[in-house]
XYZ file of C-alpha atoms in Angstrom:
334
model
C 78.450 258.099 225.387
C 82.103 257.362 226.023
C 81.241 256.462 229.618
C 78.641 253.889 228.538
C 81.132 252.362 226.102
C 83.744 251.953 228.852
C 81.232 250.277 231.149
C 80.195 247.800 228.484
C 83.820 247.045 227.656
C 84.590 246.524 231.314
C 81.578 244.191 231.690
C 82.714 242.064 228.746
C 86.171 241.801 230.261
C 84.684 240.649 233.568
C 82.628 238.012 231.770
C 85.716 236.691 230.025
C 87.566 236.443 233.315
C 84.655 234.579 234.879
C 84.517 232.166 231.946
C 88.246 231.490 232.165
C 88.027 230.968 235.922
C 85.079 228.626 235.461
C 86.958 226.603 232.867
C 90.013 226.384 235.115
C 87.874 225.238 238.031
C 86.091 222.699 235.854
C 89.387 221.328 234.516
C 90.846 221.245 237.985
C 87.848 219.396 239.335
C 87.907 216.957 236.401
C 91.604 216.385 236.951
C 91.027 215.766 240.616
C 88.207 213.362 239.879
C 90.315 211.593 237.259
C 93.183 211.402 239.730
C 90.871 209.743 242.232
C 89.741 207.324 239.505
C 93.278 206.437 238.529
C 94.341 206.020 242.140
C 91.340 203.769 242.700
C 92.265 201.493 239.797
C 95.922 201.479 240.839
C 94.830 200.370 244.273
C 92.542 197.787 242.744
C 95.345 196.524 240.509
C 97.609 196.126 243.510
C 94.884 194.167 245.247
C 94.297 192.034 242.147
C 97.997 191.344 241.775
C 98.058 190.205 245.389
C 95.027 187.996 244.706
C 96.814 186.406 241.751
C 99.879 185.704 243.892
C 97.656 184.167 246.553
C 95.751 182.071 243.996
C 98.997 180.649 242.642
C 99.795 179.247 246.090
C 96.458 177.496 246.621
C 97.131 173.768 246.930
C 93.638 172.497 246.186
C 93.387 172.364 242.389
C 89.618 172.897 242.216
C 89.753 175.888 244.562
C 92.665 177.369 242.604
C 90.726 176.999 239.360
C 87.640 178.704 240.820
C 89.649 181.616 242.250
C 91.470 182.196 238.979
C 88.260 181.916 236.946
C 86.784 184.768 238.998
C 89.913 186.884 238.569
C 89.937 186.310 234.810
C 86.322 187.486 234.607
C 87.267 190.682 236.461
C 90.127 191.374 234.047
C 88.050 190.587 230.975
C 85.489 193.210 232.057
C 88.173 195.765 232.870
C 89.819 195.295 229.459
C 86.481 196.068 227.783
C 86.233 199.332 229.726
C 89.917 200.222 229.269
C 90.964 198.959 225.821
C 94.224 200.948 225.723
C 95.592 200.082 229.174
C 98.553 197.731 228.616
C 98.833 196.992 232.343
C 95.349 195.481 232.301
C 96.290 193.120 229.466
C 99.607 192.136 231.048
C 98.035 191.224 234.377
C 95.134 189.518 232.619
C 97.620 187.391 230.678
C 99.174 186.178 233.904
C 95.797 185.271 235.395
C 94.795 183.322 232.255
C 98.192 181.583 232.172
C 97.860 180.417 235.764
C 94.314 179.237 235.060
C 95.544 177.284 232.038
C 98.202 175.628 234.196
C 95.595 174.901 236.875
C 93.650 172.824 234.327
C 96.695 170.586 233.752
C 97.671 167.469 235.744
C 101.049 168.944 236.714
C 103.574 171.702 236.144
C 105.575 172.091 232.948
C 108.386 169.796 234.115
C 105.919 167.028 234.986
C 104.171 167.349 231.625
C 107.460 166.930 229.789
C 108.708 164.099 231.991
C 105.432 162.222 231.452
C 105.228 162.972 227.689
C 101.858 164.587 228.384
C 102.170 167.817 226.374
C 100.112 166.353 223.519
C 97.287 165.405 225.886
C 96.523 168.952 227.106
C 92.771 169.487 227.406
C 90.708 172.060 225.524
C 90.038 174.170 228.634
C 93.739 174.716 229.181
C 94.395 175.442 225.496
C 91.660 178.095 225.508
C 93.355 179.902 228.398
C 96.762 179.781 226.696
C 95.197 181.313 223.572
C 93.841 184.095 225.808
C 97.377 184.677 227.099
C 98.708 184.983 223.545
C 96.004 187.514 222.625
C 96.591 189.599 225.762
C 100.360 189.744 225.357
C 100.122 190.618 221.678
C 97.860 193.479 222.711
C 100.498 194.626 225.215
C 103.135 194.644 222.488
C 100.838 196.561 220.130
C 99.970 199.194 222.748
C 103.558 199.799 223.806
C 104.924 199.562 220.257
C 108.397 198.830 221.613
C 110.531 195.826 220.730
C 111.957 195.624 224.244
C 108.676 196.217 226.053
C 107.537 192.612 225.940
C 110.776 190.949 226.991
C 109.623 190.319 230.534
C 106.613 188.463 229.085
C 108.558 186.350 226.576
C 108.647 183.197 228.695
C 104.908 183.331 229.396
C 104.187 183.937 225.711
C 106.561 181.172 224.580
C 105.201 178.625 227.039
C 101.632 179.459 226.042
C 102.492 178.995 222.357
C 104.184 175.677 223.151
C 101.445 174.269 225.399
C 98.645 175.347 223.058
C 100.460 174.187 219.918
C 99.963 177.661 218.457
C 103.519 177.917 217.056
C 106.158 175.424 215.962
C 109.266 174.853 218.055
C 111.267 176.807 215.467
C 108.936 179.804 215.728
C 109.003 179.661 219.530
C 112.798 179.549 219.452
C 112.857 182.766 217.420
C 110.865 184.408 220.204
C 112.768 182.999 223.155
C 116.234 183.602 221.789
C 115.652 187.349 222.365
C 116.338 186.663 226.039
C 119.900 187.301 227.180
C 120.404 184.648 229.893
C 123.159 186.738 231.499
C 120.732 189.604 232.136
C 117.386 187.840 232.505
C 116.136 186.656 235.909
C 114.536 183.212 235.797
C 112.158 183.322 238.753
C 111.119 179.660 238.542
C 113.059 176.513 237.804
C 110.407 175.567 235.201
C 111.240 178.772 233.306
C 114.948 177.911 233.195
C 114.208 174.336 232.122
C 111.864 175.486 229.372
C 114.445 177.992 228.108
C 117.073 175.224 227.961
C 114.667 172.757 226.327
C 113.829 175.157 223.495
C 117.531 175.375 222.666
C 117.841 171.580 222.829
C 114.803 171.068 220.591
C 116.348 173.435 218.051
C 119.684 171.592 217.880
C 121.555 174.018 220.122
C 122.426 171.143 222.445
C 125.734 172.403 223.799
C 124.270 175.622 225.171
C 120.968 173.986 226.166
C 122.503 171.288 228.358
C 125.100 173.652 229.800
C 122.359 176.078 230.834
C 120.131 173.249 232.086
C 122.781 171.900 234.457
C 123.577 175.409 235.754
C 120.062 176.803 236.194
C 117.670 173.855 235.942
C 118.408 172.282 239.338
C 119.020 168.923 237.696
C 121.080 167.798 240.674
C 118.244 168.517 243.106
C 116.639 165.166 243.803
C 114.838 162.669 241.592
C 112.719 165.290 239.812
C 115.765 167.142 238.513
C 117.388 163.925 237.313
C 114.198 162.846 235.577
C 113.992 166.133 233.688
C 117.644 165.885 232.643
C 117.131 162.302 231.447
C 114.002 163.415 229.544
C 115.927 166.203 227.808
C 118.706 163.758 226.917
C 116.178 161.280 225.528
C 114.574 164.023 223.428
C 118.009 165.001 222.118
C 118.754 161.307 221.410
C 121.704 161.337 223.781
C 120.688 157.844 224.773
C 123.805 156.778 226.705
C 123.501 159.714 229.103
C 119.742 159.250 229.366
C 120.141 155.552 230.276
C 122.724 156.385 232.950
C 120.485 158.997 234.554
C 117.371 156.818 234.395
C 119.304 154.029 236.119
C 120.426 156.466 238.802
C 116.778 157.349 239.380
C 115.957 153.634 239.823
C 118.634 153.418 242.514
C 117.319 156.513 244.310
C 113.576 155.826 244.578
C 111.047 153.233 245.677
C 108.099 155.160 244.227
C 106.260 152.746 241.912
C 104.837 155.601 239.828
C 108.334 156.918 239.075
C 109.796 153.451 238.569
C 107.040 152.623 236.092
C 107.772 155.785 234.122
C 111.532 155.134 234.081
C 111.178 151.525 232.933
C 108.840 152.622 230.132
C 111.318 155.217 228.906
C 114.230 152.789 229.098
C 112.159 150.235 227.209
C 111.485 152.735 224.398
C 115.131 153.830 224.249
C 116.384 150.246 223.897
C 113.699 149.499 221.311
C 114.811 152.488 219.219
C 118.340 151.112 219.341
C 117.099 147.660 218.226
C 118.074 146.160 221.601
C 114.866 144.188 221.907
C 115.852 141.829 224.730
C 116.800 144.758 226.957
C 113.618 146.572 225.947
C 111.460 143.561 226.839
C 113.064 143.372 230.283
C 111.993 146.921 231.109
C 108.426 146.527 229.842
C 108.183 143.280 231.858
C 109.318 145.345 234.871
C 106.406 147.719 234.226
C 103.949 144.801 234.287
C 105.366 143.672 237.633
C 104.443 147.097 238.988
C 101.082 147.317 237.166
C 99.918 144.084 235.557
C 97.010 145.852 233.810
C 99.144 148.406 231.993
C 98.078 148.265 228.346
C 100.819 150.554 227.050
C 103.647 148.219 228.116
C 101.839 145.175 226.704
C 101.573 146.902 223.326
C 105.320 147.540 223.403
C 106.032 143.955 224.418
C 104.143 142.954 221.281
C 106.225 145.391 219.218
C 109.401 143.826 220.564
C 108.230 140.299 219.765
C 107.250 141.409 216.261
C 110.650 143.034 215.707
C 112.369 139.857 216.919
C 110.391 137.790 214.400
C 107.834 136.290 216.807
C 104.800 137.672 214.963
C 102.304 135.089 216.205
C 103.194 135.893 219.814
C 102.841 139.639 219.117
C 99.495 139.107 217.377
C 98.189 137.076 220.322
C 99.049 139.880 222.775
C 97.483 142.596 220.617
C 94.352 140.524 219.936
C 93.874 140.045 223.677
C 94.195 143.814 224.218
C 91.671 144.543 221.443
C 89.179 142.067 222.904
C 89.218 144.089 226.139
C 89.265 147.486 224.427
C 87.666 147.656 220.970
C 88.444 151.377 220.676
C 92.237 150.984 220.886
C 93.276 152.555 217.578
C 96.981 151.785 217.975
C 96.357 148.070 218.345
C 93.945 148.097 215.390
C 96.665 149.677 213.287
C 99.251 147.157 214.450
C 96.986 144.227 213.682
C 95.977 145.730 210.362
C 99.509 145.817 208.988
C 100.244 142.177 209.862
């Protein structure tokens, strides 16, 4: 009897050992399989990051858009399968940001120089909204105030270009960056950082940083951005000087047209109508069909008291373009 009891007890002990060994093997196998899975996605992420870097360098705008559209689709699917992977959202945000920029007629500096921020198309805005959603998800997953600092510029630029936040709200985000510690990888990033300070009345720091990090002394493009920032800040004397320097340094009609338009608006805002007229006349010498400059010539004549002359110019514009709402408004108030 005692012998049978010992045998049964021994058998139960053996079963327990087998169960434990089986569980250990199963866990080990699962861990190995999971390790393979994680290594696979890490490898894939490295490949995708390389693809994003390559897409950013594509010169052909249509090809760059198509490449980035495909990458964004890949990330959108991966985020659905891995809803708590912050790396997926961070890399997705970058892909959507680059796609948004690819839908625009130029980089951030060119948009600002050409006063084209308000003309951003719906496709680009949609991508910038995707960036905002992705980066907010990153912040929520990491739950760390410092975790999103490396993404602040991308988030701020997306909010600015999409019109999602006011300049004051964007400034509250971007001021978390310590410029002494932060690495500005692109000149556009440094210029945007400076501009946000300028737009929020922190001119002294903004212009100091812009001249140090914004490459404003590097050719016509740098000078144009500096003059644009000065015009925005209503530092008109400096803006006029830099615009005139640009005129002396280039023969590019597209740039000259832009500079004369900006000088014309600056002089108009200072009630210097004769000087303003001269610059808008210079625009017409470059492009005789330019409607924008003709509207401003009419504004100058109206401000100088020549209302009949202004009305004649605007009426001629409206006859050629019945949908011109600005001219309709101008004629309606006379």
